[in-house]
Amino acid sequence: MTTLILVRHGRSTANTEGVLAGWMPGVALDERGREQAAALPERLAGLPLAAAVASPLQRCEETLAPLLAARPGLPLHSEERIGECHYGDWTGRKLKELSGEPLMDVVQNHPSAAAFPGGESLRAMAARSAEAVREWNARLTEEHGEQAMYVMCSHGDIIKSLVADALGLHLDQFQRIHVDPCSVTVIHYTRLRPFLVRLGDTGDLAGLAPRTEGGEQGQATVGGGAGAA
């Protein structure tokens, strides 16, 4: 029964240049991305984070750096399975140029069938990231109890696929989901089902702090909930 706080990395140099970065080395946060990362500790203040898990790519490590500096005792774990999709021959190419490739129609409309030349399929990307989350959920629940909450910094397509998985959507629907740089998406995993609590949130997160009132875990609130106090 863990709560996963998914953070997309802050805006990167590749984002502003319109480049499909993938696992290309040397892709850092731009000035706006550094500002977004600097605001993250305050946004997550008051939340009892048990751990931080990050994609090994530079832009994710830079996004979490201010949070780790603000919380020196927070352990950081690198997790390759939540790293960006391996785009193969498409890595480093301009998105404007790629928009004319026949494969892009498949990526947009039938992503479960899309495999990048010299890289991996979106289906494989989604499977490895979902497996990683489930293993981290189990590990942190065992170590910290059923109210464990942790932050995971990853990439747009990874986060979108995890949201689709949590909602029981086919991967072909994941392109309908959007997450901005340094936005926060929150999924609460219970014994029965996951709940999508926030999606692409760029505002205050104080309402995520654990509550003590009763209610059976895993049950949806009929009529909607009262929200933050």
XYZ file of C-alpha atoms in Angstrom:
229
model
C 0.000 0.000 0.000
C 2.636 2.496 -1.111
C 2.255 5.964 -2.534
C 4.433 6.659 -5.549
C 5.263 10.286 -6.374
C 6.372 10.367 -9.986
C 8.324 13.440 -11.036
C 9.140 14.061 -14.649
C 12.590 15.619 -14.941
C 12.771 19.391 -15.318
C 12.940 20.999 -18.728
C 16.110 19.913 -20.495
C 18.319 21.296 -23.234
C 16.933 18.602 -25.534
C 13.360 19.728 -24.777
C 14.111 23.289 -25.811
C 16.058 22.183 -28.895
C 13.305 19.814 -30.043
C 15.582 16.780 -29.983
C 14.629 13.197 -29.096
C 17.271 12.658 -26.441
C 16.719 9.088 -25.310
C 19.894 7.833 -23.642
C 22.110 10.424 -25.340
C 24.752 11.552 -22.811
C 25.224 15.146 -21.710
C 21.560 16.200 -21.744
C 21.242 18.585 -18.793
C 18.515 20.769 -17.372
C 18.221 24.192 -18.976
C 17.783 27.360 -16.898
C 14.035 26.859 -16.574
C 14.580 23.213 -15.633
C 16.980 24.196 -12.866
C 14.382 26.634 -11.516
C 11.773 23.880 -11.566
C 14.101 21.500 -9.716
C 14.931 24.161 -7.128
C 11.225 24.495 -6.306
C 10.744 20.764 -5.761
C 11.901 20.591 -2.099
C 9.277 23.142 -1.029
C 6.566 21.414 -3.057
C 7.326 18.114 -1.330
C 7.891 19.638 2.128
C 6.006 17.817 4.866
C 5.700 14.585 2.910
C 7.349 11.621 4.696
C 9.473 10.291 1.858
C 11.105 6.940 2.525
C 13.360 6.975 -0.527
C 14.168 8.605 -3.837
C 14.536 6.512 -6.976
C 15.896 8.020 -10.190
C 16.565 7.168 -13.772
C 20.360 7.120 -14.200
C 20.195 9.848 -16.864
C 21.722 13.219 -16.017
C 18.544 15.273 -16.310
C 16.792 13.132 -13.682
C 19.719 13.212 -11.272
C 19.885 17.011 -11.615
C 16.149 17.306 -10.958
C 16.419 15.472 -7.641
C 19.666 17.173 -6.535
C 17.975 20.093 -4.690
C 15.585 17.715 -2.918
C 18.459 15.507 -1.777
C 20.399 18.557 -0.600
C 17.370 19.657 1.436
C 16.945 16.164 2.887
C 20.452 14.802 3.539
C 19.098 11.587 5.066
C 16.951 10.658 2.077
C 18.501 7.639 0.313
C 18.863 7.822 -3.472
C 18.647 4.692 -5.610
C 19.450 4.548 -9.325
C 17.026 2.410 -11.346
C 17.878 1.674 -14.963
C 14.434 0.194 -15.702
C 12.811 3.613 -15.373
C 15.331 5.178 -17.736
C 14.142 6.693 -20.994
C 12.985 4.518 -23.864
C 15.865 3.283 -26.021
C 15.066 5.092 -29.270
C 17.896 3.480 -31.214
C 18.531 5.146 -34.577
C 16.094 7.923 -33.687
C 18.241 9.101 -30.772
C 19.464 12.650 -31.190
C 17.262 13.449 -34.167
C 14.986 16.484 -34.389
C 11.331 15.804 -33.577
C 10.286 17.977 -36.503
C 12.261 15.716 -38.818
C 10.885 12.540 -37.237
C 7.294 13.698 -37.659
C 7.511 12.707 -41.330
C 8.616 9.127 -40.618
C 5.926 6.461 -41.259
C 6.749 4.901 -37.878
C 5.619 8.090 -36.131
C 2.013 7.348 -37.117
C 2.352 3.982 -35.362
C 3.946 5.610 -32.299
C 1.048 8.046 -32.059
C -1.881 5.790 -32.926
C -0.844 2.187 -32.198
C 2.098 2.468 -29.766
C 1.848 -1.136 -28.595
C 3.083 -2.106 -32.080
C 5.862 0.504 -32.260
C 9.488 -0.611 -32.111
C 12.288 1.855 -32.759
C 14.944 0.837 -35.315
C 18.027 -0.278 -33.436
C 16.216 0.343 -30.122
C 13.367 -1.130 -28.122
C 9.607 -1.280 -28.403
C 7.267 0.925 -26.400
C 5.686 -2.289 -25.134
C 9.042 -3.411 -23.667
C 9.602 0.038 -22.145
C 6.205 -0.075 -20.435
C 6.756 -3.603 -19.137
C 10.159 -2.927 -17.585
C 9.035 0.277 -15.868
C 5.882 -1.331 -14.427
C 7.948 -4.252 -13.143
C 10.387 -1.830 -11.490
C 7.583 0.052 -9.719
C 5.996 -3.119 -8.392
C 9.329 -4.324 -7.030
C 10.028 -0.965 -5.368
C 6.517 -0.936 -3.900
C 7.075 -4.345 -2.333
C 10.557 -3.474 -1.077
C 9.549 -0.179 0.537
C 6.386 -1.631 2.057
C 8.489 -4.340 3.675
C 11.070 -1.824 4.936
C 8.804 1.086 5.941
C 5.275 -0.266 6.325
C 2.056 0.129 4.417
C 2.071 3.946 4.485
C 5.408 4.154 2.657
C 5.718 7.093 0.290
C 8.572 7.580 -2.150
C 9.576 9.789 -5.046
C 10.652 8.502 -8.440
C 12.147 10.785 -11.100
C 11.728 9.537 -14.646
C 10.711 10.552 -18.170
C 7.525 11.511 -19.978
C 6.822 8.278 -21.842
C 7.702 6.177 -18.786
C 5.335 8.139 -16.551
C 2.540 8.065 -19.133
C 2.868 4.288 -19.453
C 2.770 3.867 -15.660
C -0.406 5.961 -15.483
C -1.994 3.833 -18.205
C -0.993 0.689 -16.306
C -2.479 2.036 -13.052
C -5.751 2.910 -14.779
C -5.992 -0.444 -16.550
C -5.699 1.215 -19.959
C -4.269 -0.485 -23.007
C -0.893 0.929 -23.988
C -2.511 2.204 -27.185
C -4.264 4.806 -25.004
C -1.158 6.176 -23.306
C -0.604 8.934 -25.866
C -3.795 10.552 -24.540
C -1.934 11.317 -21.297
C 0.241 14.407 -20.899
C 2.816 15.302 -18.224
C 4.816 18.537 -18.255
C 8.472 18.839 -17.191
C 8.859 18.683 -13.407
C 5.167 17.924 -12.983
C 4.126 15.507 -10.259
C 1.949 12.463 -10.826
C 0.872 10.445 -7.790
C -0.316 6.839 -7.736
C -1.473 5.164 -4.529
C -1.105 1.388 -4.719
C -3.368 -0.710 -2.500
C -3.862 -4.452 -2.160
C -6.851 -4.343 -4.510
C -6.070 -1.648 -7.073
C -4.027 1.477 -7.763
C -5.559 4.953 -7.474
C -4.403 7.870 -9.599
C -4.301 10.736 -7.079
C -2.626 13.492 -9.114
C -1.757 13.786 -12.787
C 0.784 16.259 -14.135
C 0.414 18.509 -11.085
C 2.579 21.638 -11.013
C 1.134 23.183 -7.832
C 0.899 22.580 -4.090
C 1.169 19.004 -2.846
C 0.410 19.397 0.874
C -2.815 17.430 0.482
C -0.800 14.272 -0.131
C 0.325 13.983 3.498
C -0.995 10.746 5.067
C -4.255 11.059 6.980
C -5.336 9.231 10.097
C -9.095 9.046 9.625
C -10.726 5.670 9.073
C -11.974 4.083 5.896
C -11.181 0.756 4.329
C -8.043 0.741 2.246
C -8.610 0.072 -1.442
C -12.158 1.485 -1.518
C -13.081 4.409 -3.743
C -14.784 7.351 -2.025
C -18.388 7.361 -3.200
C -19.267 10.765 -4.610
C -15.696 11.964 -4.641
C -13.663 13.012 -1.483
C -13.435 16.185 0.495
C -9.931 17.018 -0.730
C -7.234 18.691 1.358
C -8.229 20.408 4.595
